[in-house]
Amino acid sequence: MEKYIINGGKALFGEVPIIGAKNAVLPILAATVINGGENTISNIPKLKDVEVMIKILTSLGAKVEDNGETLSIDSSTINNVSLPEELVREMRSSIIFMGALLARFGEAVLSYPGGCEIGPRPIDLHLKSLRQMGATIEESHGFLYCKTKGLRGCDIQLDYPSVGATENIILAAVTAEGITTIRNAAREPEIIDLQDYLNKAGCRVKGAGTSIITIEGVKELFNCEHRIIPDRIVAGTFMAAAAITKGEVILKNIVVDHLQSIIAKLKETGTTTITDKNDIKIIGPDKLGPIEMLQTLPFPGFPTDMQAQFMALLSIAGGTSIINETVFENRFKHAEELTRMGANIKTFGNVAVIKGVNELTGAKVFAKDLRGGAALVLSGLAAQGVTEVENVYHINRGYENLNLSLQRLGANIISV
Ligand code: EPZ
């Protein structure tokens, strides 16, 4: 199994271009099912999760051509509505195909997406909303059998601004009869990107990025070209890497607006951030300061996907910081691995108390999930001595050759 070997203590310097957003490209690839035509999607990140999406599209009968950073998807040839069980298990966000297949074919069969490393990941909000729109969904023997004679637009009040549920409802609604209104919708930038793609294909989606989204069903969709937005979590991870190594790094092709909560919290640690159009320069301080309270929240709050990386950062801050993880039930697995490197972290349910230490020391640590793995790489970059990060496959789900990007910034990191 691939692992990283990191010789820490080196400051990062240089420029890093930011790749397309994993959490934008996944729902958009599912959405290409609906127009039954040609889709050219560019700025595609080379990630494990994207490979799984391509396998699922191909298994449904779509023609997918991978031209490097652009994918051409012809969904006119789709002739199957049943997702392969092993692929759904491999990537739980494949639940997003439910809305897309119901919108085009009025039918979808997929295995119940399991929980994952960060929590049970229920889909009750997805099922309740799609049933409200007129889908019958039978759950039996671990499979979901979804059918509809025709989805109807309706008013949906989400109990929680779930990103996936918001996206699934939008996809189901684009060809439904009438208007669908989602209240308490998720406001993440990736949902705006999904709206942009869908409207280019002839849909009528409005309000993405706010809590109220309306979708007017249409009968005909068209071929479409779309470029994926930059990945704000990959950007945040490199920003944290510059800060934790006392380096000076410029991130290219970012959207500053997507990073405001991360910038604000980085400033609290004494890190300097200088934005210039679609670039941002990060200068790490000699000594990081603590953050009194870091609470993860739905966008535009501080993203849960950056919590692990900030826990690594705060492990060597001068003082005590508190993290409150309000989005997922079990997203502190990296804490015990950071402790093996000398961090002083105590967790009480969804609250972690981090007492900064002078320095971390290299150790053999295990990535337990995608962002926790990234956090261990950051701590290895700052630690004295050698850190081995095992189970890099978790990291490859959301970062494109992270070791090579870091090497180009001066890090001593190899993959074996
Ligand atoms: C998306 O997951 C992202 N994944 C996650 O990124 C991200 O952490 C999350 O949104 C929150 O921002 C993709 O976009 C592919 P949710 P999603 O539905 O849609 C509960 C990463 O590292 N919930 O907003 O699954 C759920 O249990 C990944 O890139 C229900 O209770 O997140 C969780 O506690 C990790 N019932 C909370 O809502 C439901 O029906 C947020 O989940 C759905 C969700």
PDB file of C-alpha atoms and ligand atoms in Angstrom, residues 22-24 26-27 49 91-95 116 118-128 158 160-167 186 188 190 231-233 297-299 303-306 326-329 331 369-371 397-398, ligand 1:
ATOM      1  CA  LYS A  22     -13.819  17.337  -6.218  1.00  0.00           C
ATOM      2  CA  ASN A  23     -17.140  18.272  -4.579  1.00  0.00           C
ATOM      3  CA  ALA A  24     -18.235  20.217  -7.669  1.00  0.00           C
ATOM      4  CA  LEU A  26     -18.861  14.688  -8.629  1.00  0.00           C
ATOM      5  CA  PRO A  27     -22.458  16.046  -8.712  1.00  0.00           C
ATOM      6  CA  ASP A  49     -13.359   9.552  -6.702  1.00  0.00           C
ATOM      7  CA  MET A  91     -18.030   6.119  -2.935  1.00  0.00           C
ATOM      8  CA  ARG A  92     -21.102   7.018  -0.919  1.00  0.00           C
ATOM      9  CA  SER A  93     -21.650  10.278  -2.781  1.00  0.00           C
ATOM     10  CA  SER A  94     -22.875   8.143  -5.726  1.00  0.00           C
ATOM     11  CA  ILE A  95     -26.275   8.552  -4.036  1.00  0.00           C
ATOM     12  CA  CYS A 116     -17.812   5.945   5.997  1.00  0.00           C
ATOM     13  CA  ILE A 118     -16.380  10.113   9.416  1.00  0.00           C
ATOM     14  CA  GLY A 119     -19.820   8.958  10.443  1.00  0.00           C
ATOM     15  CA  PRO A 120     -22.938   6.913   9.599  1.00  0.00           C
ATOM     16  CA  ARG A 121     -23.806   9.324   6.731  1.00  0.00           C
ATOM     17  CA  PRO A 122     -27.622   8.843   6.758  1.00  0.00           C
ATOM     18  CA  ILE A 123     -29.654   9.661   3.628  1.00  0.00           C
ATOM     19  CA  ASP A 124     -33.044  10.219   5.277  1.00  0.00           C
ATOM     20  CA  LEU A 125     -33.273  13.808   3.955  1.00  0.00           C
ATOM     21  CA  HIS A 126     -32.621  12.587   0.395  1.00  0.00           C
ATOM     22  CA  LEU A 127     -35.306   9.880   0.592  1.00  0.00           C
ATOM     23  CA  LYS A 128     -37.920  12.048   2.342  1.00  0.00           C
ATOM     24  CA  LEU A 158     -34.785  20.689   4.637  1.00  0.00           C
ATOM     25  CA  TYR A 160     -30.595  20.429   7.828  1.00  0.00           C
ATOM     26  CA  PRO A 161     -28.792  22.233   4.939  1.00  0.00           C
ATOM     27  CA  SER A 162     -27.416  18.952   3.595  1.00  0.00           C
ATOM     28  CA  VAL A 163     -25.156  19.444   0.550  1.00  0.00           C
ATOM     29  CA  GLY A 164     -25.967  16.062  -0.984  1.00  0.00           C
ATOM     30  CA  ALA A 165     -29.683  16.259  -0.316  1.00  0.00           C
ATOM     31  CA  THR A 166     -29.836  19.775  -1.840  1.00  0.00           C
ATOM     32  CA  GLU A 167     -28.023  18.494  -4.946  1.00  0.00           C
ATOM     33  CA  ALA A 186     -27.096  24.171   1.482  1.00  0.00           C
ATOM     34  CA  GLU A 188     -21.847  25.735  -0.686  1.00  0.00           C
ATOM     35  CA  GLU A 190     -20.236  23.682  -5.369  1.00  0.00           C
ATOM     36  CA  ASP A 231     -11.173  23.285  -5.090  1.00  0.00           C
ATOM     37  CA  ARG A 232     -11.461  25.476  -1.977  1.00  0.00           C
ATOM     38  CA  ILE A 233     -10.471  22.624   0.356  1.00  0.00           C
ATOM     39  CA  LEU A 297     -20.514  24.940  10.137  1.00  0.00           C
ATOM     40  CA  PRO A 298     -22.293  24.724   6.784  1.00  0.00           C
ATOM     41  CA  PHE A 299     -21.067  27.327   4.247  1.00  0.00           C
ATOM     42  CA  PRO A 303     -15.751  24.104   6.511  1.00  0.00           C
ATOM     43  CA  THR A 304     -15.712  20.732   8.271  1.00  0.00           C
ATOM     44  CA  ASP A 305     -13.403  19.547   5.463  1.00  0.00           C
ATOM     45  CA  MET A 306     -10.696  21.879   6.846  1.00  0.00           C
ATOM     46  CA  THR A 326     -20.738  20.352  14.505  1.00  0.00           C
ATOM     47  CA  VAL A 327     -21.235  18.746  11.058  1.00  0.00           C
ATOM     48  CA  PHE A 328     -20.084  15.114  11.355  1.00  0.00           C
ATOM     49  CA  GLU A 329     -20.360  12.684  14.248  1.00  0.00           C
ATOM     50  CA  ARG A 331     -14.386  13.343  12.526  1.00  0.00           C
ATOM     51  CA  ASP A 369      -9.948   9.286   6.125  1.00  0.00           C
ATOM     52  CA  LEU A 370      -9.310  11.809   3.364  1.00  0.00           C
ATOM     53  CA  ARG A 371      -8.901  15.067   5.288  1.00  0.00           C
ATOM     54  CA  ARG A 397      -9.433  10.403  -3.172  1.00  0.00           C
ATOM     55  CA  GLY A 398      -9.264  14.189  -2.854  1.00  0.00           C
TER      56      GLY A 398
HETATM   57  C1  EPZ B   1     -20.650  16.829   1.233  1.00  0.00           C
HETATM   58  O1  EPZ B   1     -20.974  15.589   1.833  1.00  0.00           O
HETATM   59  C2  EPZ B   1     -19.172  16.732   0.863  1.00  0.00           C
HETATM   60  N1  EPZ B   1     -18.977  15.641  -0.092  1.00  0.00           N
HETATM   61  C3  EPZ B   1     -18.341  16.461   2.113  1.00  0.00           C
HETATM   62  O2  EPZ B   1     -16.963  16.449   1.729  1.00  0.00           O
HETATM   63  C4  EPZ B   1     -18.564  17.622   3.089  1.00  0.00           C
HETATM   64  O3  EPZ B   1     -17.861  17.361   4.290  1.00  0.00           O
HETATM   65  C5  EPZ B   1     -20.061  17.761   3.399  1.00  0.00           C
HETATM   66  O4  EPZ B   1     -20.805  17.924   2.161  1.00  0.00           O
HETATM   67  C6  EPZ B   1     -20.350  18.955   4.294  1.00  0.00           C
HETATM   68  O5  EPZ B   1     -19.890  20.121   3.684  1.00  0.00           O
HETATM   69  C7  EPZ B   1     -19.298  15.851  -1.396  1.00  0.00           C
HETATM   70  O6  EPZ B   1     -19.752  16.921  -1.776  1.00  0.00           O
HETATM   71  C8  EPZ B   1     -19.046  14.709  -2.336  1.00  0.00           C
HETATM   72  P1  EPZ B   1     -24.123  16.612   4.055  1.00  0.00           P
HETATM   73  P2  EPZ B   1     -22.538  15.242   2.138  1.00  0.00           P
HETATM   74  O7  EPZ B   1     -25.254  15.864   3.449  1.00  0.00           O
HETATM   75  O8  EPZ B   1     -23.386  15.768   1.065  1.00  0.00           O
HETATM   76  C9  EPZ B   1     -26.219  14.763   7.881  1.00  0.00           C
HETATM   77  C10 EPZ B   1     -14.738  15.671   1.669  1.00  0.00           C
HETATM   78  O9  EPZ B   1     -13.873  15.483   2.539  1.00  0.00           O
HETATM   79  N2  EPZ B   1     -27.225  14.233   6.956  1.00  0.00           N
HETATM   80  O10 EPZ B   1     -24.108  18.092   3.993  1.00  0.00           O
HETATM   81  O11 EPZ B   1     -22.613  13.801   2.470  1.00  0.00           O
HETATM   82  C11 EPZ B   1     -24.888  14.041   7.729  1.00  0.00           C
HETATM   83  O12 EPZ B   1     -24.888  12.845   8.474  1.00  0.00           O
HETATM   84  C12 EPZ B   1     -16.191  15.260   1.940  1.00  0.00           C
HETATM   85  O13 EPZ B   1     -14.530  16.180   0.541  1.00  0.00           O
HETATM   86  C13 EPZ B   1     -28.347  13.627   7.472  1.00  0.00           C
HETATM   87  O14 EPZ B   1     -28.510  13.522   8.680  1.00  0.00           O
HETATM   88  O15 EPZ B   1     -22.744  16.087   3.476  1.00  0.00           O
HETATM   89  C14 EPZ B   1     -23.900  15.032   8.257  1.00  0.00           C
HETATM   90  O16 EPZ B   1     -23.861  14.930   9.675  1.00  0.00           O
HETATM   91  C15 EPZ B   1     -16.374  14.650   3.322  1.00  0.00           C
HETATM   92  N3  EPZ B   1     -29.283  13.104   6.620  1.00  0.00           N
HETATM   93  C16 EPZ B   1     -24.516  16.380   7.859  1.00  0.00           C
HETATM   94  O17 EPZ B   1     -25.893  16.117   7.540  1.00  0.00           O
HETATM   95  C17 EPZ B   1     -29.139  13.194   5.252  1.00  0.00           C
HETATM   96  O18 EPZ B   1     -30.028  12.729   4.519  1.00  0.00           O
HETATM   97  C18 EPZ B   1     -23.851  17.008   6.630  1.00  0.00           C
HETATM   98  O19 EPZ B   1     -23.987  16.107   5.575  1.00  0.00           O
HETATM   99  C19 EPZ B   1     -27.982  13.823   4.747  1.00  0.00           C
HETATM  100  C20 EPZ B   1     -27.036  14.341   5.602  1.00  0.00           C
END
